Amino acid sequence: MCTRSADRPASHQRIWLLATIVLLVVAAQTGIHAQGYPTRFEFGTPATEQDISAVAIAIPADGAGLPAGSGDYMKGKAVYETQCAACHGTDLMGVAGLPNMPAGTQLRLIGGRGTLASKNPVMTVESYWPHATTLFDYIRRAMPFAAPGSLSADETYAVSAYILTEAQIIDKSMVLDAKTLPLIEMPNRNGFVPDPRPEIFK
Amino acid sequence: MSTKDSDRDDARAAAIEEALGGIGQRISEAEAASEVCECKQGMFALAATRRQLFGGAGLVAAVGMTGVLPRTGAAKAPPGAVEYPVPADSTKEQGRMMGEDGGYGSRSQFESDVRWANPTRTASFAPLQNGYGVITPSGLHYERHHGGIPTIDPARHRLVLHGLVDRPMKYSLADLKRFPTVSRTYFMECSGTTGSEIMKAREPTVQRTHGLVSTSEWTGVPLSTLLRQTGLKPGAAWVLAEGADAAVMTRSVPIDKCLSDALVVFAQNGEAIRPEQGYPMRLFLPGWEGNISIKWLRRLEVSDKPNYTREETSKYTDLVTKTGKARMFTFTMEAKSVITFPSGDMKLPGAGFYEITGLAWSGRGKIARVEVSTDSGKNWSLAALQDPVLPICQTRFRFPWIWDGTPAVIQSRATDETGYSQPTHQQLIEERGPLESGSLFYHMNAIQSWAIARDGSVKNVHPLG
């Protein structure tokens, strides 16, 4: 609780230090808390279940919190063609030259396996993403770009199934839902390492 | 994000269009020069301020373009300025009344520095070449968004804290402002700054190479204070931070950072943070890559593990092409520096004295020293550091130099208080492998070189040719 002294300009620090020591001694003797800065404040409102569920949409890697519903390749193909293909391409390879849009390669969703150890890596859902749950999470929060958050849970499962099938990660017949999605093993799931920096340069 | 040249040309045109507010009769530099006379009202000043003296700076450099200037007579005021008639003699008539500006001042109509937006409109770059001191004016602070700038009514915005906590809470902006606050001057840098420069010199100006770094004074509440209100349950190890923008931008933050210097800020340079910086509130994680300081912060969820969101797996992981493995949770922005004057696209008027100046910064603490070389790195000398040298803040350095008029390459090299020194391009490539395309070389902090030709023109050059 004395950390605030560190936030004062240097010229005030000694005074704060002194004041803190005095207060700590007083506090120790009388059992009262240091004057001025309590550790608990009365403002703010307890967040209700409703407050939380209205915003808590994140899906962790283990799939906890995935919603009810399901979807498969065929349904996903329809969603993809009407809602995604304009930017990501009917072949899922990304559309180049769209105004105010990342480059086509950034919009590519499939391909690129075996290219990561090269100076021209192709980084896609297929070649790079470690978790299938991230696909559901990201599409639900941010896609389609012009109308984020507009897909139903069924549509999100379905379009995820479509992308993962086209990426040759799952079979066309697989139905995605809260149980099956977290079980998918992504090709690059072991492709990540912790940050080793600072590097020792030769 | 790599960009094609055709994109770039479009972007230049668009940036100019935007910088000029869409009105645009344009004429050549020669025509503009012929029009320069003191009698015209509302013209762009071509007086001998430093930016014009050394050419290529100001609006022209900011939009990455030479050869055209705005038609002086017809030009509207630059962004952030209001155009007023210029009297023949300002001592012979009364100036404007106070309050005529509505109570919020604007910059001079003769100042035209603007952020440069990239062709994809996903980032904009601060005009470092014309900056002074270390504070970036709020309106010139670099930007990076994934889903545009949302308009958020603070009366309706709430920050919800939940997850592995004893007491889930929600706070309004007004609630947040009642907590004890701190103010700190910190730099913020995008993890991708200079990433496209790793293999060769691509961008002409320091704005476009290094402009994704800025410094502001930030005011807010320590996140530790808020987490003390909610309490933490056993196992609390990560906090998922989420924004209220169209990307619902999400990143996982280790709890140690949240309990040390992390802030939830609502003010920047003495006023409310700008919408593009996260109004009404944002997370601020000092010294870490910019994207993790979630803007428009609406939710913090305490958890026992990271979420592996798209922004910490697909994006903002550092592929080491040497091995094919990618580094994950690469938070720290390491020591870096750049000479901002003289820098790319400027032109020195002739041999003689120049004060080389630039910026140095480190996410690990204070800058300990900056060395400058004016002979392609053969000899290095200490630059003077402007005090106060603050931790995790840009530090201005200066170095007196007499240019003998022969070709020269000037460089700066920063060392921080941990003893870490800026590497060379070669060292970074040896460590992480080369990267031509496909992704950005994140956390690229190599020593920058500017070459000065015999005619005084300054160019971005790369040590590997």
PDB file of N, CA, C and O in Angstrom, chain A residues 4 6-7 39-43 45 47 51-52 55 58 62 100-101 117-121 123 128-129 134 141 190-193 195-197 199 202, chain B residues 120-121 162 167-168 170 178 180-182 184 229 240 242 248 250 298-299 308 310 313-314 317 321 325-328 332 427 431-432 436-437 439 443:
ATOM      1  N   ARG A   4       2.407   4.068  -3.547  1.00  0.00           N
ATOM      2  CA  ARG A   4       2.089   5.365  -4.108  1.00  0.00           C
ATOM      3  C   ARG A   4       3.244   6.338  -3.976  1.00  0.00           C
ATOM      4  O   ARG A   4       3.401   7.221  -4.803  1.00  0.00           O
ATOM      5  N   ALA A   6       6.165   5.901  -4.635  1.00  0.00           N
ATOM      6  CA  ALA A   6       7.020   5.778  -5.824  1.00  0.00           C
ATOM      7  C   ALA A   6       6.454   6.560  -7.005  1.00  0.00           C
ATOM      8  O   ALA A   6       7.134   6.833  -7.969  1.00  0.00           O
ATOM      9  N   ASP A   7       5.193   6.904  -6.897  1.00  0.00           N
ATOM     10  CA  ASP A   7       4.579   7.606  -8.011  1.00  0.00           C
ATOM     11  C   ASP A   7       4.687   9.116  -7.880  1.00  0.00           C
ATOM     12  O   ASP A   7       4.206   9.853  -8.714  1.00  0.00           O
ATOM     13  N   THR A  39      -7.192   0.493   1.130  1.00  0.00           N
ATOM     14  CA  THR A  39      -6.959  -0.544   0.123  1.00  0.00           C
ATOM     15  C   THR A  39      -8.253  -0.895  -0.598  1.00  0.00           C
ATOM     16  O   THR A  39      -8.227  -1.413  -1.698  1.00  0.00           O
ATOM     17  N   ARG A  40      -9.383  -0.639   0.047  1.00  0.00           N
ATOM     18  CA  ARG A  40     -10.676  -0.929  -0.594  1.00  0.00           C
ATOM     19  C   ARG A  40     -11.463   0.363  -0.751  1.00  0.00           C
ATOM     20  O   ARG A  40     -11.387   1.237   0.106  1.00  0.00           O
ATOM     21  N   PHE A  41     -12.143   0.468  -1.855  1.00  0.00           N
ATOM     22  CA  PHE A  41     -12.906   1.683  -2.151  1.00  0.00           C
ATOM     23  C   PHE A  41     -14.367   1.288  -2.346  1.00  0.00           C
ATOM     24  O   PHE A  41     -14.650   0.193  -2.828  1.00  0.00           O
ATOM     25  N   GLU A  42     -15.264   2.205  -2.006  1.00  0.00           N
ATOM     26  CA  GLU A  42     -16.685   1.837  -2.011  1.00  0.00           C
ATOM     27  C   GLU A  42     -17.329   1.997  -3.385  1.00  0.00           C
ATOM     28  O   GLU A  42     -18.447   1.589  -3.584  1.00  0.00           O
ATOM     29  N   PHE A  43     -16.598   2.576  -4.366  1.00  0.00           N
ATOM     30  CA  PHE A  43     -17.281   2.824  -5.632  1.00  0.00           C
ATOM     31  C   PHE A  43     -17.098   1.689  -6.631  1.00  0.00           C
ATOM     32  O   PHE A  43     -16.269   0.813  -6.449  1.00  0.00           O
ATOM     33  N   THR A  45     -19.630  -1.082  -9.064  1.00  0.00           N
ATOM     34  CA  THR A  45     -20.844  -1.855  -8.820  1.00  0.00           C
ATOM     35  C   THR A  45     -20.496  -3.324  -8.976  1.00  0.00           C
ATOM     36  O   THR A  45     -19.769  -3.673  -9.899  1.00  0.00           O
ATOM     37  N   ALA A  47     -20.516  -6.786 -10.426  1.00  0.00           N
ATOM     38  CA  ALA A  47     -20.950  -7.226 -11.762  1.00  0.00           C
ATOM     39  C   ALA A  47     -21.860  -8.434 -11.595  1.00  0.00           C
ATOM     40  O   ALA A  47     -21.492  -9.404 -10.930  1.00  0.00           O
ATOM     41  N   ASP A  51     -24.327  -9.011 -16.467  1.00  0.00           N
ATOM     42  CA  ASP A  51     -23.273  -8.090 -16.910  1.00  0.00           C
ATOM     43  C   ASP A  51     -22.141  -8.879 -17.554  1.00  0.00           C
ATOM     44  O   ASP A  51     -21.584  -8.495 -18.583  1.00  0.00           O
ATOM     45  N   ILE A  52     -21.796  -9.987 -16.916  1.00  0.00           N
ATOM     46  CA  ILE A  52     -20.639 -10.767 -17.373  1.00  0.00           C
ATOM     47  C   ILE A  52     -20.971 -11.524 -18.653  1.00  0.00           C
ATOM     48  O   ILE A  52     -20.236 -11.454 -19.639  1.00  0.00           O
ATOM     49  N   VAL A  55     -20.767  -9.826 -22.102  1.00  0.00           N
ATOM     50  CA  VAL A  55     -19.487  -9.514 -22.752  1.00  0.00           C
ATOM     51  C   VAL A  55     -18.496 -10.680 -22.778  1.00  0.00           C
ATOM     52  O   VAL A  55     -17.537 -10.661 -23.548  1.00  0.00           O
ATOM     53  N   ALA A  58     -15.129 -14.937 -24.842  1.00  0.00           N
ATOM     54  CA  ALA A  58     -13.870 -15.584 -25.239  1.00  0.00           C
ATOM     55  C   ALA A  58     -13.905 -17.085 -25.009  1.00  0.00           C
ATOM     56  O   ALA A  58     -14.435 -17.564 -24.002  1.00  0.00           O
ATOM     57  N   ASP A  62      -9.150 -24.910 -24.405  1.00  0.00           N
ATOM     58  CA  ASP A  62      -9.829 -26.162 -24.027  1.00  0.00           C
ATOM     59  C   ASP A  62     -11.313 -26.153 -24.405  1.00  0.00           C
ATOM     60  O   ASP A  62     -12.033 -27.112 -24.161  1.00  0.00           O
ATOM     61  N   ASN A 100      -8.499  -0.367 -48.933  1.00  0.00           N
ATOM     62  CA  ASN A 100      -8.414  -0.265 -47.473  1.00  0.00           C
ATOM     63  C   ASN A 100      -8.467  -1.619 -46.772  1.00  0.00           C
ATOM     64  O   ASN A 100      -9.104  -1.778 -45.747  1.00  0.00           O
ATOM     65  N   MET A 101      -7.791  -2.592 -47.345  1.00  0.00           N
ATOM     66  CA  MET A 101      -7.772  -3.947 -46.801  1.00  0.00           C
ATOM     67  C   MET A 101      -6.334  -4.429 -46.750  1.00  0.00           C
ATOM     68  O   MET A 101      -5.529  -4.047 -47.601  1.00  0.00           O
ATOM     69  N   ALA A 117       9.753 -22.774 -42.264  1.00  0.00           N
ATOM     70  CA  ALA A 117      11.208 -22.661 -42.133  1.00  0.00           C
ATOM     71  C   ALA A 117      11.815 -22.159 -43.441  1.00  0.00           C
ATOM     72  O   ALA A 117      12.776 -22.721 -43.960  1.00  0.00           O
ATOM     73  N   SER A 118      11.223 -21.117 -43.998  1.00  0.00           N
ATOM     74  CA  SER A 118      11.772 -20.524 -45.223  1.00  0.00           C
ATOM     75  C   SER A 118      11.638 -19.015 -45.123  1.00  0.00           C
ATOM     76  O   SER A 118      10.905 -18.515 -44.274  1.00  0.00           O
ATOM     77  N   LYS A 119      12.333 -18.300 -46.024  1.00  0.00           N
ATOM     78  CA  LYS A 119      12.266 -16.845 -45.898  1.00  0.00           C
ATOM     79  C   LYS A 119      10.999 -16.260 -46.520  1.00  0.00           C
ATOM     80  O   LYS A 119      10.767 -15.056 -46.419  1.00  0.00           O
ATOM     81  N   ASN A 120      10.172 -17.118 -47.147  1.00  0.00           N
ATOM     82  CA  ASN A 120       8.874 -16.682 -47.651  1.00  0.00           C
ATOM     83  C   ASN A 120       7.769 -17.562 -47.077  1.00  0.00           C
ATOM     84  O   ASN A 120       7.083 -18.275 -47.808  1.00  0.00           O
ATOM     85  N   PRO A 121       7.582 -17.529 -45.771  1.00  0.00           N
ATOM     86  CA  PRO A 121       6.591 -18.423 -45.160  1.00  0.00           C
ATOM     87  C   PRO A 121       5.170 -18.017 -45.542  1.00  0.00           C
ATOM     88  O   PRO A 121       4.881 -16.842 -45.726  1.00  0.00           O
ATOM     89  N   MET A 123       1.677 -18.107 -43.938  1.00  0.00           N
ATOM     90  CA  MET A 123       1.115 -18.341 -42.608  1.00  0.00           C
ATOM     91  C   MET A 123      -0.410 -18.235 -42.660  1.00  0.00           C
ATOM     92  O   MET A 123      -0.953 -17.165 -42.883  1.00  0.00           O
ATOM     93  N   TYR A 128      -0.370 -22.467 -39.684  1.00  0.00           N
ATOM     94  CA  TYR A 128       0.230 -21.728 -38.573  1.00  0.00           C
ATOM     95  C   TYR A 128      -0.553 -21.792 -37.261  1.00  0.00           C
ATOM     96  O   TYR A 128       0.038 -21.840 -36.196  1.00  0.00           O
ATOM     97  N   TRP A 129      -1.892 -21.802 -37.353  1.00  0.00           N
ATOM     98  CA  TRP A 129      -2.677 -21.678 -36.116  1.00  0.00           C
ATOM     99  C   TRP A 129      -2.538 -22.915 -35.235  1.00  0.00           C
ATOM    100  O   TRP A 129      -2.715 -24.037 -35.717  1.00  0.00           O
ATOM    101  N   THR A 134      -9.500 -21.219 -31.460  1.00  0.00           N
ATOM    102  CA  THR A 134      -9.225 -19.815 -31.773  1.00  0.00           C
ATOM    103  C   THR A 134      -9.991 -19.381 -33.017  1.00  0.00           C
ATOM    104  O   THR A 134     -10.414 -18.232 -33.129  1.00  0.00           O
ATOM    105  N   ARG A 141     -16.064 -13.179 -32.867  1.00  0.00           N
ATOM    106  CA  ARG A 141     -15.901 -11.810 -32.377  1.00  0.00           C
ATOM    107  C   ARG A 141     -15.671 -10.796 -33.503  1.00  0.00           C
ATOM    108  O   ARG A 141     -16.056  -9.645 -33.361  1.00  0.00           O
ATOM    109  N   ASN A 190       2.485 -27.780 -32.259  1.00  0.00           N
ATOM    110  CA  ASN A 190       3.754 -27.783 -31.521  1.00  0.00           C
ATOM    111  C   ASN A 190       4.759 -26.790 -32.093  1.00  0.00           C
ATOM    112  O   ASN A 190       5.956 -26.895 -31.864  1.00  0.00           O
ATOM    113  N   GLY A 191       4.238 -25.804 -32.828  1.00  0.00           N
ATOM    114  CA  GLY A 191       5.127 -24.890 -33.539  1.00  0.00           C
ATOM    115  C   GLY A 191       5.527 -23.638 -32.772  1.00  0.00           C
ATOM    116  O   GLY A 191       6.119 -22.733 -33.359  1.00  0.00           O
ATOM    117  N   PHE A 192       5.206 -23.577 -31.486  1.00  0.00           N
ATOM    118  CA  PHE A 192       5.469 -22.340 -30.749  1.00  0.00           C
ATOM    119  C   PHE A 192       6.390 -22.568 -29.554  1.00  0.00           C
ATOM    120  O   PHE A 192       6.337 -23.605 -28.912  1.00  0.00           O
ATOM    121  N   VAL A 193       7.229 -21.577 -29.319  1.00  0.00           N
ATOM    122  CA  VAL A 193       8.202 -21.653 -28.214  1.00  0.00           C
ATOM    123  C   VAL A 193       8.108 -20.361 -27.401  1.00  0.00           C
ATOM    124  O   VAL A 193       7.672 -19.336 -27.901  1.00  0.00           O
ATOM    125  N   ASP A 195       9.371 -16.948 -25.419  1.00  0.00           N
ATOM    126  CA  ASP A 195      10.275 -15.863 -25.822  1.00  0.00           C
ATOM    127  C   ASP A 195      11.646 -16.043 -25.155  1.00  0.00           C
ATOM    128  O   ASP A 195      11.728 -16.017 -23.940  1.00  0.00           O
ATOM    129  N   PRO A 196      12.706 -16.259 -25.948  1.00  0.00           N
ATOM    130  CA  PRO A 196      14.031 -16.449 -25.348  1.00  0.00           C
ATOM    131  C   PRO A 196      14.800 -15.145 -25.132  1.00  0.00           C
ATOM    132  O   PRO A 196      15.910 -15.162 -24.633  1.00  0.00           O
ATOM    133  N   ARG A 197      14.237 -14.014 -25.542  1.00  0.00           N
ATOM    134  CA  ARG A 197      14.995 -12.766 -25.468  1.00  0.00           C
ATOM    135  C   ARG A 197      15.239 -12.380 -24.006  1.00  0.00           C
ATOM    136  O   ARG A 197      14.461 -12.755 -23.136  1.00  0.00           O
ATOM    137  N   GLU A 199      18.337 -11.778 -26.520  1.00  0.00           N
ATOM    138  CA  GLU A 199      19.281 -12.620 -27.236  1.00  0.00           C
ATOM    139  C   GLU A 199      20.707 -12.174 -26.935  1.00  0.00           C
ATOM    140  O   GLU A 199      20.949 -10.998 -26.677  1.00  0.00           O
ATOM    141  N   LYS A 202      26.246 -12.495 -31.285  1.00  0.00           N
ATOM    142  CA  LYS A 202      27.668 -12.759 -31.502  1.00  0.00           C
ATOM    143  C   LYS A 202      28.307 -11.591 -32.239  1.00  0.00           C
ATOM    144  O   LYS A 202      27.692 -10.935 -33.023  1.00  0.00           O
TER     145      LYS A 202
ATOM    146  N   THR B 120      -3.109   0.171 -46.535  1.00  0.00           N
ATOM    147  CA  THR B 120      -4.195  -0.695 -46.081  1.00  0.00           C
ATOM    148  C   THR B 120      -5.036  -0.016 -45.005  1.00  0.00           C
ATOM    149  O   THR B 120      -6.029  -0.579 -44.555  1.00  0.00           O
ATOM    150  N   ARG B 121      -4.615   1.171 -44.621  1.00  0.00           N
ATOM    151  CA  ARG B 121      -5.333   1.935 -43.587  1.00  0.00           C
ATOM    152  C   ARG B 121      -5.461   1.162 -42.271  1.00  0.00           C
ATOM    153  O   ARG B 121      -6.477   1.261 -41.587  1.00  0.00           O
ATOM    154  N   HIS B 162     -13.855  -9.881 -13.945  1.00  0.00           N
ATOM    155  CA  HIS B 162     -14.485 -11.121 -13.469  1.00  0.00           C
ATOM    156  C   HIS B 162     -13.527 -12.286 -13.656  1.00  0.00           C
ATOM    157  O   HIS B 162     -12.348 -12.094 -13.916  1.00  0.00           O
ATOM    158  N   ARG B 167     -14.773 -10.960  -5.998  1.00  0.00           N
ATOM    159  CA  ARG B 167     -15.903 -10.035  -6.159  1.00  0.00           C
ATOM    160  C   ARG B 167     -15.889  -9.457  -7.572  1.00  0.00           C
ATOM    161  O   ARG B 167     -15.199  -8.471  -7.821  1.00  0.00           O
ATOM    162  N   PRO B 168     -16.623 -10.027  -8.513  1.00  0.00           N
ATOM    163  CA  PRO B 168     -16.680  -9.431  -9.860  1.00  0.00           C
ATOM    164  C   PRO B 168     -17.222  -8.007  -9.755  1.00  0.00           C
ATOM    165  O   PRO B 168     -18.168  -7.764  -9.006  1.00  0.00           O
ATOM    166  N   LYS B 170     -17.910  -3.985 -11.840  1.00  0.00           N
ATOM    167  CA  LYS B 170     -17.902  -3.179 -13.066  1.00  0.00           C
ATOM    168  C   LYS B 170     -17.722  -1.713 -12.695  1.00  0.00           C
ATOM    169  O   LYS B 170     -18.206  -1.252 -11.644  1.00  0.00           O
ATOM    170  N   ARG B 178     -12.382   8.162  -9.726  1.00  0.00           N
ATOM    171  CA  ARG B 178     -12.367   8.388  -8.270  1.00  0.00           C
ATOM    172  C   ARG B 178     -11.209   7.668  -7.582  1.00  0.00           C
ATOM    173  O   ARG B 178     -10.855   8.002  -6.454  1.00  0.00           O
ATOM    174  N   PRO B 180      -7.366   6.543  -6.630  1.00  0.00           N
ATOM    175  CA  PRO B 180      -6.065   7.225  -6.686  1.00  0.00           C
ATOM    176  C   PRO B 180      -5.419   6.962  -8.047  1.00  0.00           C
ATOM    177  O   PRO B 180      -5.444   5.831  -8.528  1.00  0.00           O
ATOM    178  N   THR B 181      -4.883   8.004  -8.651  1.00  0.00           N
ATOM    179  CA  THR B 181      -4.340   7.868 -10.008  1.00  0.00           C
ATOM    180  C   THR B 181      -2.828   8.100 -10.013  1.00  0.00           C
ATOM    181  O   THR B 181      -2.269   8.637  -9.059  1.00  0.00           O
ATOM    182  N   VAL B 182      -2.185   7.707 -11.081  1.00  0.00           N
ATOM    183  CA  VAL B 182      -0.773   8.025 -11.305  1.00  0.00           C
ATOM    184  C   VAL B 182      -0.620   8.549 -12.727  1.00  0.00           C
ATOM    185  O   VAL B 182      -1.431   8.229 -13.602  1.00  0.00           O
ATOM    186  N   ARG B 184       2.355   8.894 -15.751  1.00  0.00           N
ATOM    187  CA  ARG B 184       3.676   8.425 -16.162  1.00  0.00           C
ATOM    188  C   ARG B 184       3.914   8.769 -17.627  1.00  0.00           C
ATOM    189  O   ARG B 184       2.991   8.648 -18.436  1.00  0.00           O
ATOM    190  N   GLN B 229      -9.560  -4.637  -5.464  1.00  0.00           N
ATOM    191  CA  GLN B 229     -10.995  -4.517  -5.171  1.00  0.00           C
ATOM    192  C   GLN B 229     -11.704  -5.843  -5.393  1.00  0.00           C
ATOM    193  O   GLN B 229     -12.561  -6.241  -4.616  1.00  0.00           O
ATOM    194  N   LEU B 240      -7.265 -11.910 -19.272  1.00  0.00           N
ATOM    195  CA  LEU B 240      -7.650 -11.655 -20.655  1.00  0.00           C
ATOM    196  C   LEU B 240      -8.212 -10.236 -20.736  1.00  0.00           C
ATOM    197  O   LEU B 240      -9.153  -9.894 -20.030  1.00  0.00           O
ATOM    198  N   GLU B 242      -9.945  -7.265 -23.124  1.00  0.00           N
ATOM    199  CA  GLU B 242     -10.774  -7.240 -24.323  1.00  0.00           C
ATOM    200  C   GLU B 242     -11.281  -5.829 -24.596  1.00  0.00           C
ATOM    201  O   GLU B 242     -11.665  -5.110 -23.681  1.00  0.00           O
ATOM    202  N   VAL B 248     -13.183  -6.554 -31.398  1.00  0.00           N
ATOM    203  CA  VAL B 248     -13.237  -7.030 -30.012  1.00  0.00           C
ATOM    204  C   VAL B 248     -11.856  -7.576 -29.655  1.00  0.00           C
ATOM    205  O   VAL B 248     -11.702  -8.720 -29.226  1.00  0.00           O
ATOM    206  N   THR B 250      -8.470  -8.814 -28.386  1.00  0.00           N
ATOM    207  CA  THR B 250      -8.298  -9.594 -27.164  1.00  0.00           C
ATOM    208  C   THR B 250      -6.871 -10.085 -27.009  1.00  0.00           C
ATOM    209  O   THR B 250      -6.297 -10.631 -27.954  1.00  0.00           O
ATOM    210  N   ARG B 298     -13.067  -3.016 -22.240  1.00  0.00           N
ATOM    211  CA  ARG B 298     -14.398  -3.264 -21.679  1.00  0.00           C
ATOM    212  C   ARG B 298     -14.420  -4.423 -20.701  1.00  0.00           C
ATOM    213  O   ARG B 298     -15.361  -4.597 -19.955  1.00  0.00           O
ATOM    214  N   ARG B 299     -13.357  -5.267 -20.725  1.00  0.00           N
ATOM    215  CA  ARG B 299     -13.450  -6.480 -19.923  1.00  0.00           C
ATOM    216  C   ARG B 299     -12.064  -6.984 -19.558  1.00  0.00           C
ATOM    217  O   ARG B 299     -11.151  -6.945 -20.391  1.00  0.00           O
ATOM    218  N   TYR B 308      -4.865 -17.944 -25.844  1.00  0.00           N
ATOM    219  CA  TYR B 308      -4.393 -18.220 -27.211  1.00  0.00           C
ATOM    220  C   TYR B 308      -5.347 -17.593 -28.225  1.00  0.00           C
ATOM    221  O   TYR B 308      -5.859 -18.254 -29.124  1.00  0.00           O
ATOM    222  N   ARG B 310      -6.496 -15.073 -31.352  1.00  0.00           N
ATOM    223  CA  ARG B 310      -5.905 -14.909 -32.687  1.00  0.00           C
ATOM    224  C   ARG B 310      -4.743 -13.924 -32.647  1.00  0.00           C
ATOM    225  O   ARG B 310      -3.756 -14.087 -33.357  1.00  0.00           O
ATOM    226  N   THR B 313      -1.550 -15.708 -31.454  1.00  0.00           N
ATOM    227  CA  THR B 313      -1.149 -16.942 -32.147  1.00  0.00           C
ATOM    228  C   THR B 313      -0.895 -16.630 -33.624  1.00  0.00           C
ATOM    229  O   THR B 313       0.243 -16.557 -34.069  1.00  0.00           O
ATOM    230  N   SER B 314      -1.984 -16.342 -34.356  1.00  0.00           N
ATOM    231  CA  SER B 314      -1.853 -16.030 -35.782  1.00  0.00           C
ATOM    232  C   SER B 314      -1.058 -14.752 -35.987  1.00  0.00           C
ATOM    233  O   SER B 314      -0.199 -14.667 -36.871  1.00  0.00           O
ATOM    234  N   THR B 317       3.033 -13.200 -33.093  1.00  0.00           N
ATOM    235  CA  THR B 317       4.013 -14.201 -32.699  1.00  0.00           C
ATOM    236  C   THR B 317       5.159 -14.035 -33.679  1.00  0.00           C
ATOM    237  O   THR B 317       4.943 -13.596 -34.802  1.00  0.00           O
ATOM    238  N   THR B 321      12.448 -18.094 -38.794  1.00  0.00           N
ATOM    239  CA  THR B 321      12.488 -18.905 -40.018  1.00  0.00           C
ATOM    240  C   THR B 321      13.672 -19.869 -40.029  1.00  0.00           C
ATOM    241  O   THR B 321      13.689 -20.828 -40.782  1.00  0.00           O
ATOM    242  N   LYS B 325       9.960 -22.547 -36.036  1.00  0.00           N
ATOM    243  CA  LYS B 325       9.159 -22.384 -34.807  1.00  0.00           C
ATOM    244  C   LYS B 325       8.922 -20.897 -34.563  1.00  0.00           C
ATOM    245  O   LYS B 325       9.737 -20.058 -34.963  1.00  0.00           O
ATOM    246  N   ALA B 326       7.813 -20.601 -33.901  1.00  0.00           N
ATOM    247  CA  ALA B 326       7.488 -19.198 -33.641  1.00  0.00           C
ATOM    248  C   ALA B 326       7.542 -18.902 -32.142  1.00  0.00           C
ATOM    249  O   ALA B 326       7.123 -19.721 -31.319  1.00  0.00           O
ATOM    250  N   ARG B 327       8.066 -17.741 -31.824  1.00  0.00           N
ATOM    251  CA  ARG B 327       8.097 -17.296 -30.438  1.00  0.00           C
ATOM    252  C   ARG B 327       6.733 -16.725 -30.068  1.00  0.00           C
ATOM    253  O   ARG B 327       6.175 -15.932 -30.823  1.00  0.00           O
ATOM    254  N   MET B 328       6.248 -17.138 -28.910  1.00  0.00           N
ATOM    255  CA  MET B 328       4.924 -16.699 -28.476  1.00  0.00           C
ATOM    256  C   MET B 328       5.067 -15.836 -27.226  1.00  0.00           C
ATOM    257  O   MET B 328       5.998 -16.028 -26.443  1.00  0.00           O
ATOM    258  N   THR B 332       8.225  -7.721 -24.683  1.00  0.00           N
ATOM    259  CA  THR B 332       9.077  -6.555 -24.440  1.00  0.00           C
ATOM    260  C   THR B 332       9.560  -5.894 -25.726  1.00  0.00           C
ATOM    261  O   THR B 332       9.968  -6.567 -26.669  1.00  0.00           O
ATOM    262  N   GLN B 427      23.065  -9.369 -37.221  1.00  0.00           N
ATOM    263  CA  GLN B 427      22.940 -10.146 -35.979  1.00  0.00           C
ATOM    264  C   GLN B 427      21.513 -10.666 -35.792  1.00  0.00           C
ATOM    265  O   GLN B 427      21.311 -11.814 -35.377  1.00  0.00           O
ATOM    266  N   GLU B 431      20.297 -14.617 -35.819  1.00  0.00           N
ATOM    267  CA  GLU B 431      19.598 -15.150 -34.652  1.00  0.00           C
ATOM    268  C   GLU B 431      18.241 -15.756 -35.026  1.00  0.00           C
ATOM    269  O   GLU B 431      17.858 -16.793 -34.502  1.00  0.00           O
ATOM    270  N   ARG B 432      17.514 -15.080 -35.921  1.00  0.00           N
ATOM    271  CA  ARG B 432      16.115 -15.470 -36.167  1.00  0.00           C
ATOM    272  C   ARG B 432      15.848 -15.955 -37.594  1.00  0.00           C
ATOM    273  O   ARG B 432      14.750 -16.424 -37.880  1.00  0.00           O
ATOM    274  N   GLU B 436      11.622 -12.573 -46.017  1.00  0.00           N
ATOM    275  CA  GLU B 436      11.362 -11.698 -47.176  1.00  0.00           C
ATOM    276  C   GLU B 436       9.907 -11.270 -47.239  1.00  0.00           C
ATOM    277  O   GLU B 436       9.589 -10.134 -47.564  1.00  0.00           O
ATOM    278  N   SER B 437       8.983 -12.208 -46.995  1.00  0.00           N
ATOM    279  CA  SER B 437       7.559 -11.917 -47.157  1.00  0.00           C
ATOM    280  C   SER B 437       6.775 -12.832 -46.240  1.00  0.00           C
ATOM    281  O   SER B 437       7.340 -13.686 -45.572  1.00  0.00           O
ATOM    282  N   SER B 439       5.133 -12.368 -43.449  1.00  0.00           N
ATOM    283  CA  SER B 439       4.829 -11.820 -42.141  1.00  0.00           C
ATOM    284  C   SER B 439       5.764 -10.654 -41.900  1.00  0.00           C
ATOM    285  O   SER B 439       6.621 -10.360 -42.728  1.00  0.00           O
ATOM    286  N   HIS B 443       9.591  -7.014 -33.598  1.00  0.00           N
ATOM    287  CA  HIS B 443      10.668  -6.691 -32.662  1.00  0.00           C
ATOM    288  C   HIS B 443      11.997  -6.503 -33.394  1.00  0.00           C
ATOM    289  O   HIS B 443      13.023  -7.060 -33.020  1.00  0.00           O
TER     290      HIS B 443
END
